[in-house]
Every structure is written in C-alpha cells, then in structure tokens.
mmCIF file of C-alpha atoms in Angstrom:
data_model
loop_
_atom_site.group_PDB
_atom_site.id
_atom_site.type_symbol
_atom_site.label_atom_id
_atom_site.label_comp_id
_atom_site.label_asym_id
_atom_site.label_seq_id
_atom_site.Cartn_x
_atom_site.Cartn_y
_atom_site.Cartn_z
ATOM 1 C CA UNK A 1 99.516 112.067 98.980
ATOM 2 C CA UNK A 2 102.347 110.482 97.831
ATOM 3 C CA UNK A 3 101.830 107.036 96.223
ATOM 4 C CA UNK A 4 105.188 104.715 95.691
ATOM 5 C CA UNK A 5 105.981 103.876 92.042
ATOM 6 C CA UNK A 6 103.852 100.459 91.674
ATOM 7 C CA UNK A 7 100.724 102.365 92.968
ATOM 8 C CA UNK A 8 101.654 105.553 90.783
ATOM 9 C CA UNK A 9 102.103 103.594 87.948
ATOM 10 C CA UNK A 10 99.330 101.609 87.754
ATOM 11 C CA UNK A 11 97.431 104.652 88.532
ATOM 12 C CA UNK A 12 98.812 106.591 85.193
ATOM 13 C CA UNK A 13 98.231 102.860 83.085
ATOM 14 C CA UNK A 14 94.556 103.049 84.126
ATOM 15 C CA UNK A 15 93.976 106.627 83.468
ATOM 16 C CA UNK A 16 95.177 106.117 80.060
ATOM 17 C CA UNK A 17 93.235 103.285 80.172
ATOM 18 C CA UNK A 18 90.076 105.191 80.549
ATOM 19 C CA UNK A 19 91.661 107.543 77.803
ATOM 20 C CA UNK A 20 90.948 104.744 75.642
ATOM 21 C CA UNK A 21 87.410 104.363 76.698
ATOM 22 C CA UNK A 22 86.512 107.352 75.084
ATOM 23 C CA UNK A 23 87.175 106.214 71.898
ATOM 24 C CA UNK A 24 85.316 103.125 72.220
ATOM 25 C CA UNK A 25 82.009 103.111 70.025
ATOM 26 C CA UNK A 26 79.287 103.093 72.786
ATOM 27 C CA UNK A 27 76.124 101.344 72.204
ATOM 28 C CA UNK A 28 73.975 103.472 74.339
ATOM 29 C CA UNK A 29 70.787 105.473 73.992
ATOM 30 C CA UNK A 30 72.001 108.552 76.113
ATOM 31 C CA UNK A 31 69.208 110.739 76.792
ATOM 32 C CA UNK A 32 69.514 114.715 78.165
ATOM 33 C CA UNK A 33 72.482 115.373 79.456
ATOM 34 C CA UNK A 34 74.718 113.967 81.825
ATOM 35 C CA UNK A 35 78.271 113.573 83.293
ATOM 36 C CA UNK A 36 80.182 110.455 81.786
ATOM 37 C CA UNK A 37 82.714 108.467 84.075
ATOM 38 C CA UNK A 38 85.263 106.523 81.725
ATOM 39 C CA UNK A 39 87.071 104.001 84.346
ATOM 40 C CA UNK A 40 89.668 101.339 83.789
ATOM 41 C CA UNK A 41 91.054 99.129 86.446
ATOM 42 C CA UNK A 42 95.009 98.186 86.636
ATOM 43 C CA UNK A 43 96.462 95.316 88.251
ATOM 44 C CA UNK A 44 95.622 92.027 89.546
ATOM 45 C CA UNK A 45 93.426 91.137 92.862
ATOM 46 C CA UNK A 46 95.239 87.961 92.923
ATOM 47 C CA UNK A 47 98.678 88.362 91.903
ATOM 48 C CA UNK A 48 100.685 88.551 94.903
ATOM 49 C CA UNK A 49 103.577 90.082 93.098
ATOM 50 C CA UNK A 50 101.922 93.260 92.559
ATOM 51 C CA UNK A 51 101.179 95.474 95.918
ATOM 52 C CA UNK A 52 98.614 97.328 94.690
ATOM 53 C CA UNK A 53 95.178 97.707 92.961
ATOM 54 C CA UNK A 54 94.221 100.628 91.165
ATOM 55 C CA UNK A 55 90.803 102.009 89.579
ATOM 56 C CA UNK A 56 91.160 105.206 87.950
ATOM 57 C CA UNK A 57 88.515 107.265 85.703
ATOM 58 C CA UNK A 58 87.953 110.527 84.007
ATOM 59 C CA UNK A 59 84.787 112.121 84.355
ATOM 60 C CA UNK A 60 83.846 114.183 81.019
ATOM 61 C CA UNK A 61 80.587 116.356 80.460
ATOM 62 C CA UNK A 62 78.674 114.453 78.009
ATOM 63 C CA UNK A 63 78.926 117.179 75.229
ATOM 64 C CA UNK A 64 82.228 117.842 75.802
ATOM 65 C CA UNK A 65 83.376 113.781 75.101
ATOM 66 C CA UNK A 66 83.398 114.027 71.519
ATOM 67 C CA UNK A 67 85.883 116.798 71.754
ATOM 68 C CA UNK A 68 88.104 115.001 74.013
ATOM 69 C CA UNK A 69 88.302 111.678 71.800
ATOM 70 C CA UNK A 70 88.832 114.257 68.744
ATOM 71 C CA UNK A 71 92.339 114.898 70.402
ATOM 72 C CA UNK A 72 92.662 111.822 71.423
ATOM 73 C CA UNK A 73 92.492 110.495 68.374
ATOM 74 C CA UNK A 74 94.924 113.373 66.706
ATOM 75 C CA UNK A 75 97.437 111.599 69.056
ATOM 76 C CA UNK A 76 97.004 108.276 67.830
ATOM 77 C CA UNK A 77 97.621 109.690 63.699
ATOM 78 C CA UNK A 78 101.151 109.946 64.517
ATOM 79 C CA UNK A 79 101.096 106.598 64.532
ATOM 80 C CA UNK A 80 98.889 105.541 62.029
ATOM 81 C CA UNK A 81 97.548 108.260 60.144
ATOM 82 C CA UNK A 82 94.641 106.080 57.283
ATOM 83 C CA UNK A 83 93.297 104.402 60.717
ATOM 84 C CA UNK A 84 93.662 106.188 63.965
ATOM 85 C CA UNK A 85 91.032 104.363 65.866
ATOM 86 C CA UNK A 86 92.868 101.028 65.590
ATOM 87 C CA UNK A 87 95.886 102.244 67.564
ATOM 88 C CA UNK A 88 94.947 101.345 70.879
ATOM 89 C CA UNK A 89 96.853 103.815 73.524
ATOM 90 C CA UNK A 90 97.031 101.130 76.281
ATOM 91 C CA UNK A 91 99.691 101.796 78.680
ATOM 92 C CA UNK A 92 101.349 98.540 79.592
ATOM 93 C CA UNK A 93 102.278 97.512 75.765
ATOM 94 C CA UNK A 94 102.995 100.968 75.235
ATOM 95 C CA UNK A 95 106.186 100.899 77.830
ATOM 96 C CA UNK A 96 107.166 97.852 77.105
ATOM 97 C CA UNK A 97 107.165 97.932 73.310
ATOM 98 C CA UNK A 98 105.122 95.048 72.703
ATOM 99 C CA UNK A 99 103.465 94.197 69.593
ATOM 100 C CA UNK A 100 102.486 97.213 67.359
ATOM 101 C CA UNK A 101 104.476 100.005 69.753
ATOM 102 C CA UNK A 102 107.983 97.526 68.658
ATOM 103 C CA UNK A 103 109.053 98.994 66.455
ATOM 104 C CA UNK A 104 107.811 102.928 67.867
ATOM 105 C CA UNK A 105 111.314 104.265 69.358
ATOM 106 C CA UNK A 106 110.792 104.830 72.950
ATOM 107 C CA UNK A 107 110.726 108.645 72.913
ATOM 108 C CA UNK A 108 107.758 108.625 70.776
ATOM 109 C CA UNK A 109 105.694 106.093 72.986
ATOM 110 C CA UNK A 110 106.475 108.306 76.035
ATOM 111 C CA UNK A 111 105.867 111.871 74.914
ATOM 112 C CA UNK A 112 102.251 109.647 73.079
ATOM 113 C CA UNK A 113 101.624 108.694 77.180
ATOM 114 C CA UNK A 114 102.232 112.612 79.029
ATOM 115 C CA UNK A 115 100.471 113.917 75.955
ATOM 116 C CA UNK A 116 97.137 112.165 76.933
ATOM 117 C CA UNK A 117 97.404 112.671 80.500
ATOM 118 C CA UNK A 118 97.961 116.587 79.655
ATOM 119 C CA UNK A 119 94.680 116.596 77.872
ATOM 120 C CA UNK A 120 93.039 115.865 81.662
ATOM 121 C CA UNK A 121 93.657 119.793 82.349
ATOM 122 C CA UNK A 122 91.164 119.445 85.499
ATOM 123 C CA UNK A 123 88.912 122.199 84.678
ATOM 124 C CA UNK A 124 86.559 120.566 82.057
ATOM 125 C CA UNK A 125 87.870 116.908 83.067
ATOM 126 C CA UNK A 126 88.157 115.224 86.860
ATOM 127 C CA UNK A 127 90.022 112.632 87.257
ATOM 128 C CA UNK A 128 88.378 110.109 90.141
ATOM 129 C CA UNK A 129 91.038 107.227 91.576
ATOM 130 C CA UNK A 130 90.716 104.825 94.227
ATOM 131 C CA UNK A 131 94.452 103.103 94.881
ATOM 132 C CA UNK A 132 94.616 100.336 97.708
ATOM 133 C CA UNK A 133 97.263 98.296 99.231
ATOM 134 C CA UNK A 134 95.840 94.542 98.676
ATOM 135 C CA UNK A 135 97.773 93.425 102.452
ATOM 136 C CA UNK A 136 95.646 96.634 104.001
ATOM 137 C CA UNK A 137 92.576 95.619 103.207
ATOM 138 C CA UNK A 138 93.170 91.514 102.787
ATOM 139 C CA UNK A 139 90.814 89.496 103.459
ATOM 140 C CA UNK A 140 88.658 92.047 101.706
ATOM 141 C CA UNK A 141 88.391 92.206 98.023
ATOM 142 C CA UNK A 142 90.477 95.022 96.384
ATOM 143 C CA UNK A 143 88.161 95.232 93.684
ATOM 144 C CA UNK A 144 84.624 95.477 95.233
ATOM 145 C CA UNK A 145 86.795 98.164 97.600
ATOM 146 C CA UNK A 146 88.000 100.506 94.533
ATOM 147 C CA UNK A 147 84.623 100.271 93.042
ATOM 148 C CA UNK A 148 82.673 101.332 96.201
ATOM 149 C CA UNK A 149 85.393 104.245 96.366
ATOM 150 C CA UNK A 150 85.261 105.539 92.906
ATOM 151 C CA UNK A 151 80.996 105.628 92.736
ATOM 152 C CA UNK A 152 81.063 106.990 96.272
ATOM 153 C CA UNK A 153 83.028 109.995 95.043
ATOM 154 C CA UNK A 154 81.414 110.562 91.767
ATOM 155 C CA UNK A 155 78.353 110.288 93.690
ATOM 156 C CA UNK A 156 79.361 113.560 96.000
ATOM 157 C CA UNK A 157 80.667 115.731 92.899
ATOM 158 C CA UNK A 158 77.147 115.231 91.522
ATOM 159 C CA UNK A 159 75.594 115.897 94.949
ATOM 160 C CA UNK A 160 77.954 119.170 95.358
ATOM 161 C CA UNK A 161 77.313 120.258 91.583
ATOM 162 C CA UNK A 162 73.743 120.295 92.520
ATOM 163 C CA UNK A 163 73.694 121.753 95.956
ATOM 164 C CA UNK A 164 76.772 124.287 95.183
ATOM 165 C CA UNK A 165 76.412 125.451 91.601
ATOM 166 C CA UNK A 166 72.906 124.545 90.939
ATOM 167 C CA UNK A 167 73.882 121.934 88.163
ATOM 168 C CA UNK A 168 71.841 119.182 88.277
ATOM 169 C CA UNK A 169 73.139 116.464 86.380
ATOM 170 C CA UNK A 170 72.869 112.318 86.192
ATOM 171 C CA UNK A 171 75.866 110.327 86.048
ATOM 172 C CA UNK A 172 76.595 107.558 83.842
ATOM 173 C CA UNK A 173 79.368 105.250 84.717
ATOM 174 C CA UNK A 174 81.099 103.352 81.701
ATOM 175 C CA UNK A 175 83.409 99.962 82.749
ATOM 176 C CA UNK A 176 85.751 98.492 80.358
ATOM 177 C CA UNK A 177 84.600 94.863 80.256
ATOM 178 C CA UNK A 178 86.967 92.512 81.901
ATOM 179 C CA UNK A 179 88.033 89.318 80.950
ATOM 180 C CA UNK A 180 85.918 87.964 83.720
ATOM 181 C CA UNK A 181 83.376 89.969 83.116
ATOM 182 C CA UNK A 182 84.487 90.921 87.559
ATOM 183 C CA UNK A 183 83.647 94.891 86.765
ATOM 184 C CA UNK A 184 80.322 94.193 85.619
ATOM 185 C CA UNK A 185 79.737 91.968 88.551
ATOM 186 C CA UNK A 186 80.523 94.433 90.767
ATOM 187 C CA UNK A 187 78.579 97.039 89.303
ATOM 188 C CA UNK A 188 75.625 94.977 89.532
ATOM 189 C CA UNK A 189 76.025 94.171 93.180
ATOM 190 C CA UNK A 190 77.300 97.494 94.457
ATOM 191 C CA UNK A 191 73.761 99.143 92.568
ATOM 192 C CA UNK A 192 71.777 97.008 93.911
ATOM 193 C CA UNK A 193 73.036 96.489 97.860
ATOM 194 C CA UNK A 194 74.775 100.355 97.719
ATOM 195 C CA UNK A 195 78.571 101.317 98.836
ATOM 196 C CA UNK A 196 76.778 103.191 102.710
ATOM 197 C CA UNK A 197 76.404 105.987 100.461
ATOM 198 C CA UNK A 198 73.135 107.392 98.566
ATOM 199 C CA UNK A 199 73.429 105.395 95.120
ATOM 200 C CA UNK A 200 71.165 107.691 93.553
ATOM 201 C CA UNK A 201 72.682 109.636 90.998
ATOM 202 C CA UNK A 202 74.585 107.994 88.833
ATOM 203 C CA UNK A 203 73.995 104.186 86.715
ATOM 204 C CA UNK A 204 76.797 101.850 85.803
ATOM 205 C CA UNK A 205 77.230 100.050 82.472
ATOM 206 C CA UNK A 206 80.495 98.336 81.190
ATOM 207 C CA UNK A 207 81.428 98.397 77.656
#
C-alpha cells in the first residue's frame, strides 16, 4: 500500500512515538507473561488542515521490552550522555528543531529518527498501524475508527499465535495519555461495547 507523504509521515512520527513509550516508567503490576502493544496516535481529529489520522504501535514480547528500551536509550546518549532518559525522541520537535533538538544539526536528528525505526527489525517486534483519511470516514470519528482497527488486529495475532504456533499469550495494550485524556476514553468504551470482533485477549491501559 502506498500511503501519500502526510499519511506516511504521521505514520513514522507515531511509531517513534510509541518508541518513546517504552521508555516510559510503567506503573503496572504485570503478571506471567504477555505481549505488550506500545501505541501513539499522530494528528488531529479536528484539524481540517491535516488529511489524515494515524495510530501506530509496536508490539514487543514482554521480556524482550527491557532490551529494546536498552537501545533505545543508547540512542538517546548521543545526545545527552549523564541523563539519557530525559531526551525525549518525539518526532515532530525532532524535524523541526524545536526546543532541545535546536541546536542538534539536522543530520544528527535524522540518522537519531531511521536509527529507531531500524530497531523494529519485524521478527521479534510487529509493528500494528491503522491510517485513515478523516473525509472517508467523516461523519465518523477518526479516532474511535483507528482504535477499533489497531485492537482488532492485535486481537487476531494473539488468536493466530495461539491457534498456529501454540503460543498462548495475553495482550496488554499501553496508550500514551492524551491531553484530553480522548485515548483513554476510547479504550474504555471500545472494552466495554467491543470493535465486532472477540475483545478477549488483550486489556488496554494508557500511561
């Protein structure tokens, strides 16, 4: 599929995004084991200027995250070696050069972006997207539509890692909060009414 550059780009922002998630201290009592979904949204539902909405996530085995934010984190020395964890990797300031990234020549804020996508090699991480065109789908809402997209297909890679590979595993989806607290919103709703799918293998929770 081939997405034109507003929907690519917003797709890459909230990958990286979801990058980010993984670093976030999570205040969680995970029991057994389970596969993690770290999802970011980009864009606005109401901004008319922008054509699409994106939600994007990476889905990690949970013993295999603290490995992943480990590089992650080696990443974000070059910037600040004494205190990696308060460089944020967020894609939009990143580009742009705003506020910290300023005075990081542009080169260096680039190769920082397609080396954290590179670490999603596909094999031990899946990436999970849901991109929609906001006139397509008006009067629905683009964000209720992404999420019921995204858990849908997290849903069936648990269902086929258990029917396929004998892998039964519980999923565990974690939301970066929103300003408007909208993804947590949605979470709640779409658990409790369902997206037409089963809803039963996987629980939301935003950070």
């Amino acid at each position: 599929m081939v997405f034109c550059l507003d929907a690519a780009h917003r797709a890459t922002l909230a990958l990286l995004a979801a990058l980010v998630c993984i670093l976030a201290p999570t205040a969680i009592s995970i029991g057994g084991h389970l596969y993690l979904l770290y999802a970011d949204e980009s864009g606005s539902p109401t901004d008319a200027n922008q054509q699409h909405f994106v939600l994007a996530g990476i889905s990690v085995f949970e013993r295999k995250a603290h490995w992943l934010s480990l590089e992650v984190e080696k990443i974000a020395e070059r910037f600040c070696p004494s205190d990696p964890l308060s460089v944020e990797l967020h894609g939009n300031p990143m580009l742009a050069g705003r506020g910290f990234w300023r005075k990081i020549p542009m080169v260096d804020r680039l190769n920082a972006i397609k080396d954290a996508l590179r670490l999603i090699d596909g094999k031990h991480y899946r990436v999970f997207a849901s991109v929609v065109g906001k006139s397509a789908i008006s009067p629905d809402d683009p964000i209720r539509s992404t999420f019921q997209q995204m858990i849908s297909r997290f849903d069936h890679f648990l269902a086929r890692e258990h029917t396929h590979f004998n892998n039964t595993q519980r999923g565990l989806i974690l939301f970066d909060k929103s300003s408007k607290d909208t993804s947590a919103r949605n979470i709640i709703q779409i658990n409790s009414t369902g997206y037409g799918g089963r809803n039963e293998s996987y629980r939301g929770h935003p950070l």
